[in-house]
Short mmCIF file of C-alpha atoms in Angstrom, two decimals:
data_model
loop_
_atom_site.label_atom_id
_atom_site.label_comp_id
_atom_site.label_asym_id
_atom_site.label_seq_id
_atom_site.Cartn_x
_atom_site.Cartn_y
_atom_site.Cartn_z
CA UNK J 974 -25.42 64.62 -17.89
CA UNK J 975 -23.23 65.14 -14.80
CA UNK J 976 -24.72 62.15 -13.13
CA UNK J 977 -24.07 60.06 -16.19
CA UNK J 978 -20.40 61.18 -15.98
CA UNK J 979 -20.22 60.19 -12.34
CA UNK J 980 -21.84 56.80 -12.49
CA UNK J 981 -20.89 55.50 -16.02
CA UNK J 982 -17.58 54.00 -14.75
CA UNK J 983 -19.22 52.15 -11.90
CA UNK J 984 -21.84 50.73 -14.37
CA UNK J 985 -18.93 49.52 -16.52
CA UNK J 986 -17.37 47.95 -13.38
CA UNK J 987 -20.60 46.09 -12.67
CA UNK J 988 -20.36 44.59 -16.20
CA UNK J 989 -16.77 43.44 -15.54
CA UNK J 990 -17.72 41.34 -12.42
CA UNK J 991 -20.44 39.52 -14.43
CA UNK J 992 -19.38 35.94 -15.46
CA UNK J 993 -18.07 35.23 -18.93
CA UNK J 994 -16.06 38.46 -19.35
CA UNK J 995 -12.44 37.62 -20.28
CA UNK J 996 -9.28 39.57 -19.59
CA UNK J 997 -9.22 41.12 -23.08
CA UNK J 998 -12.90 42.16 -22.97
CA UNK J 999 -12.29 43.61 -19.54
CA UNK J 1000 -9.53 45.83 -20.83
CA UNK J 1001 -11.70 46.91 -23.75
CA UNK J 1002 -14.65 47.76 -21.49
CA UNK J 1003 -12.34 49.63 -19.08
CA UNK J 1004 -10.83 51.83 -21.87
CA UNK J 1005 -14.10 52.26 -23.63
CA UNK J 1006 -15.83 53.46 -20.49
CA UNK J 1007 -12.93 55.82 -19.71
CA UNK J 1008 -13.04 57.26 -23.21
CA UNK J 1009 -16.73 57.78 -23.13
CA UNK J 1010 -16.42 59.47 -19.73
CA UNK J 1011 -13.76 61.87 -20.88
CA UNK J 1012 -15.72 62.69 -23.96
CA UNK J 1013 -18.73 63.58 -21.78
CA UNK J 1014 -16.56 65.71 -19.54
CA UNK J 1015 -15.30 67.57 -22.65
CA UNK J 1016 -18.91 68.19 -23.51
CA UNK J 1017 -19.54 69.62 -19.97
CA UNK J 1018 -16.56 71.90 -20.35
CA UNK J 1019 -17.57 73.12 -23.83
CA UNK J 1020 -21.11 73.89 -22.48
CA UNK J 1021 -20.04 75.49 -19.23
CA UNK J 1022 -21.11 79.06 -18.94
CA UNK J 1023 -20.04 80.03 -15.44
CA UNK J 1024 -21.38 79.72 -11.89
CA UNK J 1025 -22.79 76.37 -10.62
CA UNK J 1026 -23.92 74.43 -13.68
CA UNK J 1027 -25.23 70.95 -14.50
CA UNK J 1028 -26.95 70.93 -11.13
CA UNK J 1029 -29.09 68.09 -9.85
CA UNK J 1030 -30.81 68.21 -6.51
CA UNK J 1031 -32.84 65.15 -5.33
CA UNK J 1032 -34.24 64.11 -1.95
CA UNK J 1033 -32.05 61.46 -0.19
CA UNK J 1034 -32.34 61.71 3.53
CA UNK J 1035 -34.68 64.70 4.08
CA UNK J 1036 -34.99 64.00 7.82
CA UNK J 1037 -31.40 65.14 8.37
CA UNK J 1038 -31.27 67.70 5.54
CA UNK J 1039 -29.05 65.61 3.28
CA UNK J 1040 -29.79 65.19 -0.49
CA UNK J 1041 -28.18 64.02 -3.75
CA UNK J 1042 -26.89 67.46 -4.78
CA UNK J 1043 -24.24 67.66 -7.54
CA UNK J 1044 -22.96 70.43 -9.85
CA UNK J 1045 -19.81 71.93 -11.10
CA UNK J 1046 -18.16 75.28 -11.09
CA UNK J 1047 -14.71 76.77 -11.67
CA UNK J 1048 -13.22 74.88 -8.70
CA UNK J 1049 -14.51 71.44 -9.53
CA UNK J 1050 -14.72 71.31 -13.32
CA UNK J 1051 -10.93 71.47 -13.90
CA UNK J 1052 -10.41 68.67 -11.30
CA UNK J 1053 -13.18 66.53 -12.89
CA UNK J 1054 -11.55 66.96 -16.35
CA UNK J 1055 -8.09 66.08 -14.94
CA UNK J 1056 -9.61 63.05 -13.09
CA UNK J 1057 -11.25 61.63 -16.25
CA UNK J 1058 -8.08 62.12 -18.25
CA UNK J 1059 -5.74 60.54 -15.71
CA UNK J 1060 -8.04 57.51 -15.24
CA UNK J 1061 -8.13 56.90 -19.03
CA UNK J 1062 -4.39 57.13 -19.30
CA UNK J 1063 -3.94 54.71 -16.38
CA UNK J 1064 -6.21 52.31 -18.24
CA UNK J 1065 -4.13 52.66 -21.37
CA UNK J 1066 -0.94 52.12 -19.24
CA UNK J 1067 -2.35 48.95 -17.62
CA UNK J 1068 -3.29 47.08 -20.81
CA UNK J 1069 -0.61 44.49 -20.04
CA UNK J 1070 -1.69 43.87 -16.44
CA UNK J 1071 -2.01 40.05 -16.12
CA UNK J 1072 -2.83 39.70 -12.41
CA UNK J 1073 -6.63 39.43 -12.08
CA UNK J 1074 -7.14 42.05 -14.85
CA UNK J 1075 -11.05 42.04 -14.38
CA UNK J 1076 -10.87 42.86 -10.75
CA UNK J 1077 -8.17 45.42 -11.36
CA UNK J 1078 -10.17 47.25 -13.99
CA UNK J 1079 -13.31 47.15 -11.89
CA UNK J 1080 -11.54 48.63 -8.92
CA UNK J 1081 -10.21 51.55 -11.03
CA UNK J 1082 -13.65 52.12 -12.56
CA UNK J 1083 -15.13 52.12 -9.10
CA UNK J 1084 -12.46 54.66 -7.96
CA UNK J 1085 -13.23 56.81 -10.94
CA UNK J 1086 -16.90 57.11 -9.98
CA UNK J 1087 -15.92 57.89 -6.37
CA UNK J 1088 -13.45 60.63 -7.28
CA UNK J 1089 -15.70 62.26 -9.85
CA UNK J 1090 -18.57 62.13 -7.42
CA UNK J 1091 -16.52 63.77 -4.66
CA UNK J 1092 -15.53 66.76 -6.88
CA UNK J 1093 -19.07 67.29 -8.00
CA UNK J 1094 -20.79 66.86 -4.64
CA UNK J 1095 -22.58 69.82 -3.25
CA UNK J 1096 -23.79 68.13 0.00
CA UNK J 1097 -21.47 67.48 2.83
CA UNK J 1098 -22.81 63.98 3.59
CA UNK J 1099 -22.57 62.95 -0.06
CA UNK J 1100 -19.00 64.39 -0.08
CA UNK J 1101 -18.22 62.31 2.96
CA UNK J 1102 -19.57 59.09 1.37
CA UNK J 1103 -17.26 59.48 -1.68
CA UNK J 1104 -14.41 60.54 0.54
CA UNK J 1105 -14.59 57.29 2.57
CA UNK J 1106 -15.27 55.08 -0.48
CA UNK J 1107 -12.02 56.39 -2.10
CA UNK J 1108 -10.11 55.02 0.98
CA UNK J 1109 -11.66 51.56 0.53
CA UNK J 1110 -10.96 51.45 -3.27
CA UNK J 1111 -7.31 52.45 -2.90
CA UNK J 1112 -6.77 50.08 -0.06
CA UNK J 1113 -7.68 47.13 -2.27
CA UNK J 1114 -5.62 48.38 -5.16
CA UNK J 1115 -2.51 48.53 -2.97
CA UNK J 1116 -3.02 45.34 -1.08
CA UNK J 1117 -4.13 43.38 -4.18
CA UNK J 1118 -1.57 44.55 -6.82
CA UNK J 1119 1.25 46.21 -4.80
CA UNK J 1120 4.75 44.89 -4.20
CA UNK J 1121 7.27 45.02 -1.34
CA UNK J 1122 5.05 45.12 1.85
CA UNK J 1123 1.70 45.97 0.40
CA UNK J 1124 -0.44 44.68 3.25
CA UNK J 1125 1.42 46.83 5.86
CA UNK J 1126 1.44 49.95 3.62
CA UNK J 1127 -2.22 49.51 2.70
CA UNK J 1128 -3.27 49.08 6.33
CA UNK J 1129 -1.24 52.21 7.30
CA UNK J 1130 -2.87 54.17 4.59
CA UNK J 1131 -6.34 53.03 5.51
CA UNK J 1132 -6.00 53.58 9.30
CA UNK J 1133 -4.44 57.07 8.85
CA UNK J 1134 -6.93 58.30 6.32
CA UNK J 1135 -9.99 56.59 7.96
CA UNK J 1136 -9.15 58.31 11.27
CA UNK J 1137 -8.91 61.61 9.34
CA UNK J 1138 -12.30 60.89 7.75
CA UNK J 1139 -13.84 60.37 11.21
CA UNK J 1140 -12.56 63.78 12.31
CA UNK J 1141 -13.96 65.22 9.08
CA UNK J 1142 -17.35 63.70 9.88
CA UNK J 1143 -17.32 65.32 13.33
CA UNK J 1144 -16.62 68.66 11.69
CA UNK J 1145 -19.56 68.16 9.26
CA UNK J 1146 -21.86 67.32 12.12
CA UNK J 1147 -20.67 70.60 13.76
CA UNK J 1148 -21.46 72.56 10.65
CA UNK J 1149 -24.93 70.83 10.43
CA UNK J 1150 -25.83 71.53 14.04
CA UNK J 1151 -24.75 75.15 13.74
CA UNK J 1152 -26.85 75.83 10.67
CA UNK J 1153 -30.37 77.16 10.98
CA UNK J 1154 -32.28 75.37 9.68
CA UNK J 1155 -30.04 72.19 10.01
CA UNK J 1156 -28.62 71.07 6.67
CA UNK J 1157 -25.75 69.42 4.99
CA UNK J 1158 -26.24 71.33 1.69
CA UNK J 1159 -23.00 73.08 0.72
CA UNK J 1160 -24.85 75.87 -1.11
CA UNK J 1161 -26.94 76.82 1.84
CA UNK J 1162 -24.04 76.57 4.28
CA UNK J 1163 -21.88 78.80 1.98
CA UNK J 1164 -24.68 81.30 1.67
CA UNK J 1165 -25.35 81.41 5.41
CA UNK J 1166 -22.13 80.19 7.22
CA UNK J 1167 -23.06 78.74 10.69
CA UNK J 1168 -21.72 80.27 13.85
CA UNK J 1169 -19.38 77.31 14.49
CA UNK J 1170 -16.45 77.41 16.89
CA UNK J 1171 -12.78 76.85 16.35
CA UNK J 1172 -13.23 73.12 17.21
CA UNK J 1173 -15.29 72.66 14.09
CA UNK J 1174 -12.53 74.08 11.99
CA UNK J 1175 -9.97 71.92 13.84
CA UNK J 1176 -12.03 68.72 13.06
CA UNK J 1177 -12.56 69.75 9.33
CA UNK J 1178 -8.93 70.79 9.10
CA UNK J 1179 -7.53 67.59 10.61
CA UNK J 1180 -9.58 65.42 8.36
CA UNK J 1181 -8.52 67.29 5.18
CA UNK J 1182 -4.85 67.63 6.36
CA UNK J 1183 -4.47 63.87 6.64
CA UNK J 1184 -5.69 63.34 3.03
CA UNK J 1185 -3.67 66.17 1.64
CA UNK J 1186 -1.26 65.26 3.39
CA UNK J 1187 0.62 67.93 5.37
CA UNK J 1188 3.32 67.66 8.02
CA UNK J 1189 3.06 65.99 10.59
CA UNK J 1190 0.22 63.67 9.33
CA UNK J 1191 1.91 62.72 6.06
CA UNK J 1192 3.79 59.52 7.18
CA UNK J 1193 1.24 57.17 5.42
CA UNK J 1194 2.14 58.54 2.01
CA UNK J 1195 5.65 57.37 1.23
CA UNK J 1196 5.03 53.65 2.07
CA UNK J 1197 1.64 53.69 0.24
CA UNK J 1198 3.32 55.10 -2.86
CA UNK J 1199 6.34 52.84 -2.71
CA UNK J 1200 4.39 49.60 -2.50
CA UNK J 1201 1.45 50.52 -4.76
CA UNK J 1202 1.32 49.63 -8.52
CA UNK J 1203 2.37 52.39 -10.89
CA UNK J 1204 -1.22 53.23 -11.94
CA UNK J 1205 -2.29 53.20 -8.23
CA UNK J 1206 0.43 55.66 -7.36
CA UNK J 1207 -0.58 57.94 -10.29
CA UNK J 1208 -4.21 58.00 -9.06
CA UNK J 1209 -3.22 58.33 -5.47
CA UNK J 1210 -0.95 61.38 -6.08
CA UNK J 1211 -2.78 62.78 -9.01
CA UNK J 1212 -6.40 62.61 -7.79
CA UNK J 1213 -6.87 61.35 -4.14
CA UNK J 1214 -4.41 63.94 -2.60
CA UNK J 1215 -6.61 66.66 -4.19
CA UNK J 1216 -9.51 65.62 -2.12
CA UNK J 1217 -7.95 67.24 0.89
CA UNK J 1218 -6.81 70.46 -0.76
CA UNK J 1219 -10.13 70.79 -2.65
CA UNK J 1220 -12.00 70.36 0.56
CA UNK J 1221 -10.06 73.31 2.02
CA UNK J 1222 -11.08 75.58 -0.82
CA UNK J 1223 -14.65 74.19 -1.20
CA UNK J 1224 -15.63 73.65 2.41
CA UNK J 1225 -13.35 75.12 5.04
CA UNK J 1226 -12.68 78.47 3.62
CA UNK J 1227 -16.16 79.63 2.58
CA UNK J 1228 -18.14 77.75 5.26
CA UNK J 1229 -16.03 78.84 8.20
CA UNK J 1230 -14.96 82.37 7.13
CA UNK J 1231 -14.52 83.82 10.57
CA UNK J 1232 -12.52 80.97 11.91
CA UNK J 1233 -10.44 80.81 8.75
CA UNK J 1234 -9.54 84.43 9.09
CA UNK J 1235 -8.70 84.04 12.77
CA UNK J 1236 -6.43 81.06 12.11
CA UNK J 1237 -5.10 81.96 8.72
CA UNK J 1238 -1.52 82.30 9.98
CA UNK J 1239 -1.61 78.79 11.48
CA UNK J 1240 -2.59 77.39 8.10
CA UNK J 1241 0.16 79.39 6.39
CA UNK J 1242 2.87 78.09 8.83
CA UNK J 1243 1.62 74.46 8.29
CA UNK J 1244 1.76 74.98 4.51
CA UNK J 1245 5.29 76.57 4.75
CA UNK J 1246 6.58 73.66 6.91
CA UNK J 1247 5.23 71.13 4.45
CA UNK J 1248 6.85 72.94 1.56
CA UNK J 1249 10.32 72.99 3.19
CA UNK J 1250 10.14 69.68 4.92
CA UNK J 1251 8.82 67.85 1.86
CA UNK J 1252 11.62 69.24 -0.25
CA UNK J 1253 14.50 68.51 2.17
CA UNK J 1254 13.43 64.99 2.94
CA UNK J 1255 12.99 64.27 -0.79
CA UNK J 1256 16.55 65.42 -1.24
CA UNK J 1257 17.75 62.61 0.94
CA UNK J 1258 15.85 59.81 -0.75
CA UNK J 1259 17.53 57.08 -2.76
CA UNK J 1260 14.19 55.39 -3.58
CA UNK J 1261 12.61 56.99 -6.69
CA UNK J 1262 9.07 56.53 -5.50
CA UNK J 1263 9.73 57.92 -2.07
CA UNK J 1264 11.43 60.87 -3.66
CA UNK J 1265 8.40 61.69 -5.83
CA UNK J 1266 6.13 61.05 -2.80
CA UNK J 1267 7.85 63.62 -0.71
CA UNK J 1268 7.82 66.12 -3.54
CA UNK J 1269 4.04 65.70 -3.40
CA UNK J 1270 4.17 66.81 0.33
CA UNK J 1271 6.06 69.77 -0.89
CA UNK J 1272 3.71 70.63 -3.77
CA UNK J 1273 0.52 70.23 -1.68
CA UNK J 1274 2.18 72.55 0.82
CA UNK J 1275 2.03 75.32 -1.74
CA UNK J 1276 -1.82 74.77 -2.10
CA UNK J 1277 -2.23 74.94 1.75
CA UNK J 1278 -0.10 78.05 1.89
CA UNK J 1279 -2.25 79.71 -0.77
CA UNK J 1280 -5.52 78.63 1.00
CA UNK J 1281 -4.20 80.24 4.20
CA UNK J 1282 -3.44 83.50 2.38
CA UNK J 1283 -7.08 83.67 1.34
CA UNK J 1284 -7.93 84.50 4.99
CA UNK J 1285 -5.55 87.42 5.34
CA UNK J 1286 -6.50 91.07 5.24
CA UNK J 1287 -4.18 91.93 2.40
CA UNK J 1288 -4.98 92.99 -1.14
CA UNK J 1289 -8.13 91.33 -2.50
CA UNK J 1290 -6.71 90.74 -5.95
CA UNK J 1291 -3.71 89.13 -4.39
CA UNK J 1292 -5.80 86.69 -2.36
CA UNK J 1293 -7.80 85.87 -5.45
CA UNK J 1294 -4.61 85.14 -7.29
CA UNK J 1295 -3.53 82.84 -4.52
CA UNK J 1296 -6.74 80.75 -4.63
CA UNK J 1297 -6.58 80.60 -8.45
CA UNK J 1298 -2.98 79.43 -8.13
CA UNK J 1299 -4.00 76.70 -5.62
CA UNK J 1300 -6.58 75.19 -8.07
CA UNK J 1301 -4.15 75.45 -10.93
CA UNK J 1302 -1.50 73.73 -8.82
CA UNK J 1303 -3.87 71.00 -8.07
CA UNK J 1304 -4.40 70.36 -11.82
CA UNK J 1305 -0.73 70.79 -12.64
CA UNK J 1306 0.40 68.41 -9.88
CA UNK J 1307 -2.02 65.74 -10.97
CA UNK J 1308 -0.71 65.81 -14.52
CA UNK J 1309 3.04 66.09 -13.71
CA UNK J 1310 3.20 63.65 -10.73
CA UNK J 1311 0.90 61.25 -12.49
CA UNK J 1312 3.45 61.20 -15.45
CA UNK J 1313 6.44 60.74 -13.04
CA UNK J 1314 4.88 57.77 -11.28
CA UNK J 1315 4.01 56.08 -14.61
CA UNK J 1316 7.62 56.69 -15.70
CA UNK J 1317 8.98 55.14 -12.52
CA UNK J 1318 6.58 52.29 -13.18
CA UNK J 1319 8.35 51.57 -16.46
CA UNK J 1320 11.65 51.20 -14.52
CA UNK J 1321 10.08 48.79 -12.09
CA UNK J 1322 8.49 46.77 -14.83
CA UNK J 1323 11.94 46.37 -16.53
CA UNK J 1324 14.31 46.07 -13.63
CA UNK J 1325 12.28 45.56 -10.47
CA UNK J 1326 14.05 48.28 -8.45
CA UNK J 1327 13.34 51.90 -7.50
CA UNK J 1328 16.90 52.53 -6.22
CA UNK J 1329 18.46 55.46 -8.13
CA UNK J 1330 22.01 54.37 -7.61
CA UNK J 1331 21.35 51.01 -9.52
CA UNK J 1332 20.59 52.87 -12.75
CA UNK J 1333 22.68 55.30 -14.83
CA UNK J 1334 23.21 56.06 -18.51
CA UNK J 1335 19.57 55.28 -19.36
CA UNK J 1336 19.68 58.01 -22.03
CA UNK J 1337 21.70 55.69 -24.08
CA UNK J 1338 19.37 52.63 -23.85
CA UNK J 1339 16.04 54.48 -23.45
CA UNK J 1340 16.32 58.02 -25.11
CA UNK J 1341 12.47 58.46 -25.37
CA UNK J 1342 11.88 57.51 -21.68
CA UNK J 1343 14.77 59.97 -20.78
CA UNK J 1344 13.11 62.75 -22.77
CA UNK J 1345 9.76 62.22 -21.05
CA UNK J 1346 11.44 62.14 -17.71
CA UNK J 1347 13.32 65.38 -18.42
CA UNK J 1348 10.09 67.22 -19.38
CA UNK J 1349 8.33 65.89 -16.26
CA UNK J 1350 11.29 66.93 -14.03
CA UNK J 1351 11.34 70.47 -15.50
CA UNK J 1352 7.52 70.79 -15.16
CA UNK J 1353 7.72 69.57 -11.56
CA UNK J 1354 10.40 72.15 -10.57
CA UNK J 1355 8.44 74.95 -12.14
CA UNK J 1356 10.26 75.84 -15.33
CA UNK J 1357 8.61 78.56 -17.36
CA UNK J 1358 6.69 77.22 -20.27
CA UNK J 1359 5.13 74.39 -18.28
CA UNK J 1360 2.16 74.23 -15.94
CA UNK J 1361 4.19 74.21 -12.71
CA UNK J 1362 5.43 77.69 -13.28
CA UNK J 1363 1.91 79.08 -13.94
CA UNK J 1364 0.61 77.64 -10.71
CA UNK J 1365 3.59 78.46 -8.49
CA UNK J 1366 3.97 82.05 -9.92
CA UNK J 1367 0.29 82.81 -8.99
CA UNK J 1368 0.73 81.27 -5.54
CA UNK J 1369 3.96 83.19 -4.67
CA UNK J 1370 2.56 86.43 -6.09
CA UNK J 1371 -0.73 85.99 -4.28
CA UNK J 1372 0.69 84.99 -0.93
CA UNK J 1373 3.28 87.81 -0.87
CA UNK J 1374 0.69 90.24 -2.10
CA UNK J 1375 -1.78 89.27 0.57
CA UNK J 1376 0.74 90.22 3.28
CA UNK J 1377 2.55 87.02 4.07
CA UNK J 1378 5.86 88.26 2.62
CA UNK J 1379 8.26 86.25 4.81
CA UNK J 1380 6.24 83.00 4.29
CA UNK J 1381 6.07 83.54 0.56
CA UNK J 1382 9.72 84.41 0.22
CA UNK J 1383 10.68 81.38 2.42
CA UNK J 1384 8.56 79.03 0.30
CA UNK J 1385 10.68 79.93 -2.79
CA UNK J 1386 13.52 78.10 -1.08
CA UNK J 1387 11.38 74.98 -1.53
CA UNK J 1388 11.50 75.52 -5.33
CA UNK J 1389 15.28 75.63 -5.25
CA UNK J 1390 15.58 72.43 -3.17
CA UNK J 1391 13.05 70.71 -5.48
CA UNK J 1392 15.08 71.74 -8.47
CA UNK J 1393 18.24 70.44 -6.96
CA UNK J 1394 16.79 67.05 -6.00
CA UNK J 1395 14.95 66.41 -9.29
CA UNK J 1396 18.00 67.35 -11.39
CA UNK J 1397 20.25 65.25 -9.22
CA UNK J 1398 17.84 62.34 -9.76
CA UNK J 1399 17.86 62.92 -13.52
CA UNK J 1400 21.61 63.06 -13.66
CA UNK J 1401 22.19 59.88 -11.55
CA UNK J 1402 19.56 57.61 -13.25
CA UNK J 1403 19.64 58.80 -16.75
CA UNK J 1404 22.98 60.36 -17.51
CA UNK J 1405 26.59 59.38 -16.76
CA UNK J 1406 27.91 55.80 -16.88
CA UNK J 1407 25.78 52.74 -16.88
CA UNK J 1408 24.66 51.18 -13.63
CA UNK J 1409 24.02 47.48 -12.77
CA UNK J 1410 20.39 47.50 -14.00
CA UNK J 1411 20.80 49.79 -17.09
CA UNK J 1412 21.02 46.85 -19.46
CA UNK J 1413 17.58 45.63 -18.46
CA UNK J 1414 15.79 48.92 -19.28
CA UNK J 1415 14.57 49.25 -22.84
CA UNK J 1416 12.68 52.28 -24.16
CA UNK J 1417 9.03 52.92 -23.62
CA UNK J 1418 6.49 50.73 -25.36
CA UNK J 1419 3.60 52.20 -27.43
CA UNK J 1420 0.98 51.90 -24.70
CA UNK J 1421 3.31 53.43 -22.08
CA UNK J 1422 4.09 56.39 -24.42
CA UNK J 1423 0.41 56.79 -25.16
CA UNK J 1424 -0.28 57.04 -21.38
CA UNK J 1425 2.59 59.37 -20.33
CA UNK J 1426 2.92 61.71 -23.28
CA UNK J 1427 -0.52 63.29 -23.19
CA UNK J 1428 -0.05 64.38 -19.57
CA UNK J 1429 3.21 66.23 -20.41
CA UNK J 1430 1.74 67.75 -23.59
CA UNK J 1431 -1.21 69.12 -21.61
CA UNK J 1432 1.27 70.59 -18.98
CA UNK J 1433 3.02 72.28 -21.88
CA UNK J 1434 -0.28 73.61 -23.28
CA UNK J 1435 -1.21 75.10 -19.86
CA UNK J 1436 2.29 76.54 -19.43
CA UNK J 1437 2.27 78.22 -22.81
CA UNK J 1438 -1.44 79.21 -23.14
CA UNK J 1439 -3.16 78.95 -19.78
CA UNK J 1440 -5.96 81.41 -20.48
CA UNK J 1441 -8.56 78.70 -21.25
CA UNK J 1442 -8.05 77.11 -17.87
CA UNK J 1443 -7.69 80.38 -15.88
CA UNK J 1444 -10.86 81.81 -17.36
CA UNK J 1445 -12.79 78.94 -15.68
CA UNK J 1446 -10.95 78.98 -12.36
CA UNK J 1447 -10.65 82.80 -11.68
CA UNK J 1448 -14.40 83.62 -11.23
CA UNK J 1449 -14.71 80.78 -8.74
CA UNK J 1450 -11.53 81.96 -6.89
CA UNK J 1451 -12.97 85.44 -6.71
CA UNK J 1452 -16.20 84.09 -5.23
CA UNK J 1453 -14.36 82.14 -2.53
CA UNK J 1454 -12.28 85.29 -1.55
CA UNK J 1455 -15.52 87.34 -1.43
CA UNK J 1456 -17.05 84.74 0.96
CA UNK J 1457 -14.18 84.61 3.37
CA UNK J 1458 -13.73 88.39 3.33
CA UNK J 1459 -17.30 89.41 4.04
#
């Protein structure tokens, strides 16, 4: 069933490239495949009973110890569910795309398979294949349907992240050579971590850091977001960035426990710098997309900070709470930032500009859009009652309880700066007097509302009643901390 979930979208993509499929049929196939995939993921969630479930293990390249090994646990299942939901809502949002709609839908379906496959992969080589294919898919989305300077931004994105993937491959080869017997299987490497040196951790860390991204390897992100189409930005921020942070929790922490403990404070410092730098640079942005892109650097910094805390010697429950908060933050950020990029896409569709100063008073002409933006802003800044608060509270409590008191307290400053910049953006664009482009912006259309509202509703559900999500995540977080602490 898990393999059906992974490959159903790419099968639908193959149907789209066959001759005779019109634009309307292409949209129907895209949405239908995404609906079916999400329904299957809901079935996986309903039948999940803990541990590694829905496991499939087949021979692929036995000569190098690599196989088709997939499964889900409390780390991957929430991200798979978020991925399936976000791709469906991006399909709904894009129903009016008129530029090569068949190719556009096929690319997104291909990306959906790649993202689902990465989160389900339990083999390092399989993980790497999906990791690299995601770069290719997003490159073509940006260069084919972007605006501004898409070719330049797509090339920068590709070169940065491809270089990171090469470093990651070197790290995986180091893990393979250090294992006895040699294997790429994640379960085997987690059960018996190889005696790898710090260079292996450096290679894995650099590869995942570029994808996350963290300071100073983040500079590909703002131009890629600015020039990507709205749905592409939502997937890039909501799903692709999680490949880096998920890799930290899934690979770096449990497979290199000694090295992770030895360099935990380096990871914490990198996370803290990303938190503060991302928030402060976002404060200076006049471009709405660049602003939200830098808040992603800030929010992913919290995840890196929490992952670093897992390697400290502090209270075990606090470290478990930090890891649980990191996974919750990945889900929360995917929902909230995906909604924000779709909202900004509405403004671009109406007025063709991302400049905050050219808008103003949108609450009068677009009250529903203003309400959606307000909820997304409050969720992003961590207001209680929304998913951002649940994630950040766990991270701060876990990091401080694990012994990184100064780092945890300093990271709270990032929340204050994020609140200031998001509320400033809300005030300038949506309140006050009208701007030069305000008259062009009408309220959200039905398909836009159907794409944005579910993300914010789910953020509210997690913020008010998070137990159903945390019950899945917490046992897996406990297992990660046990592995790194042994």
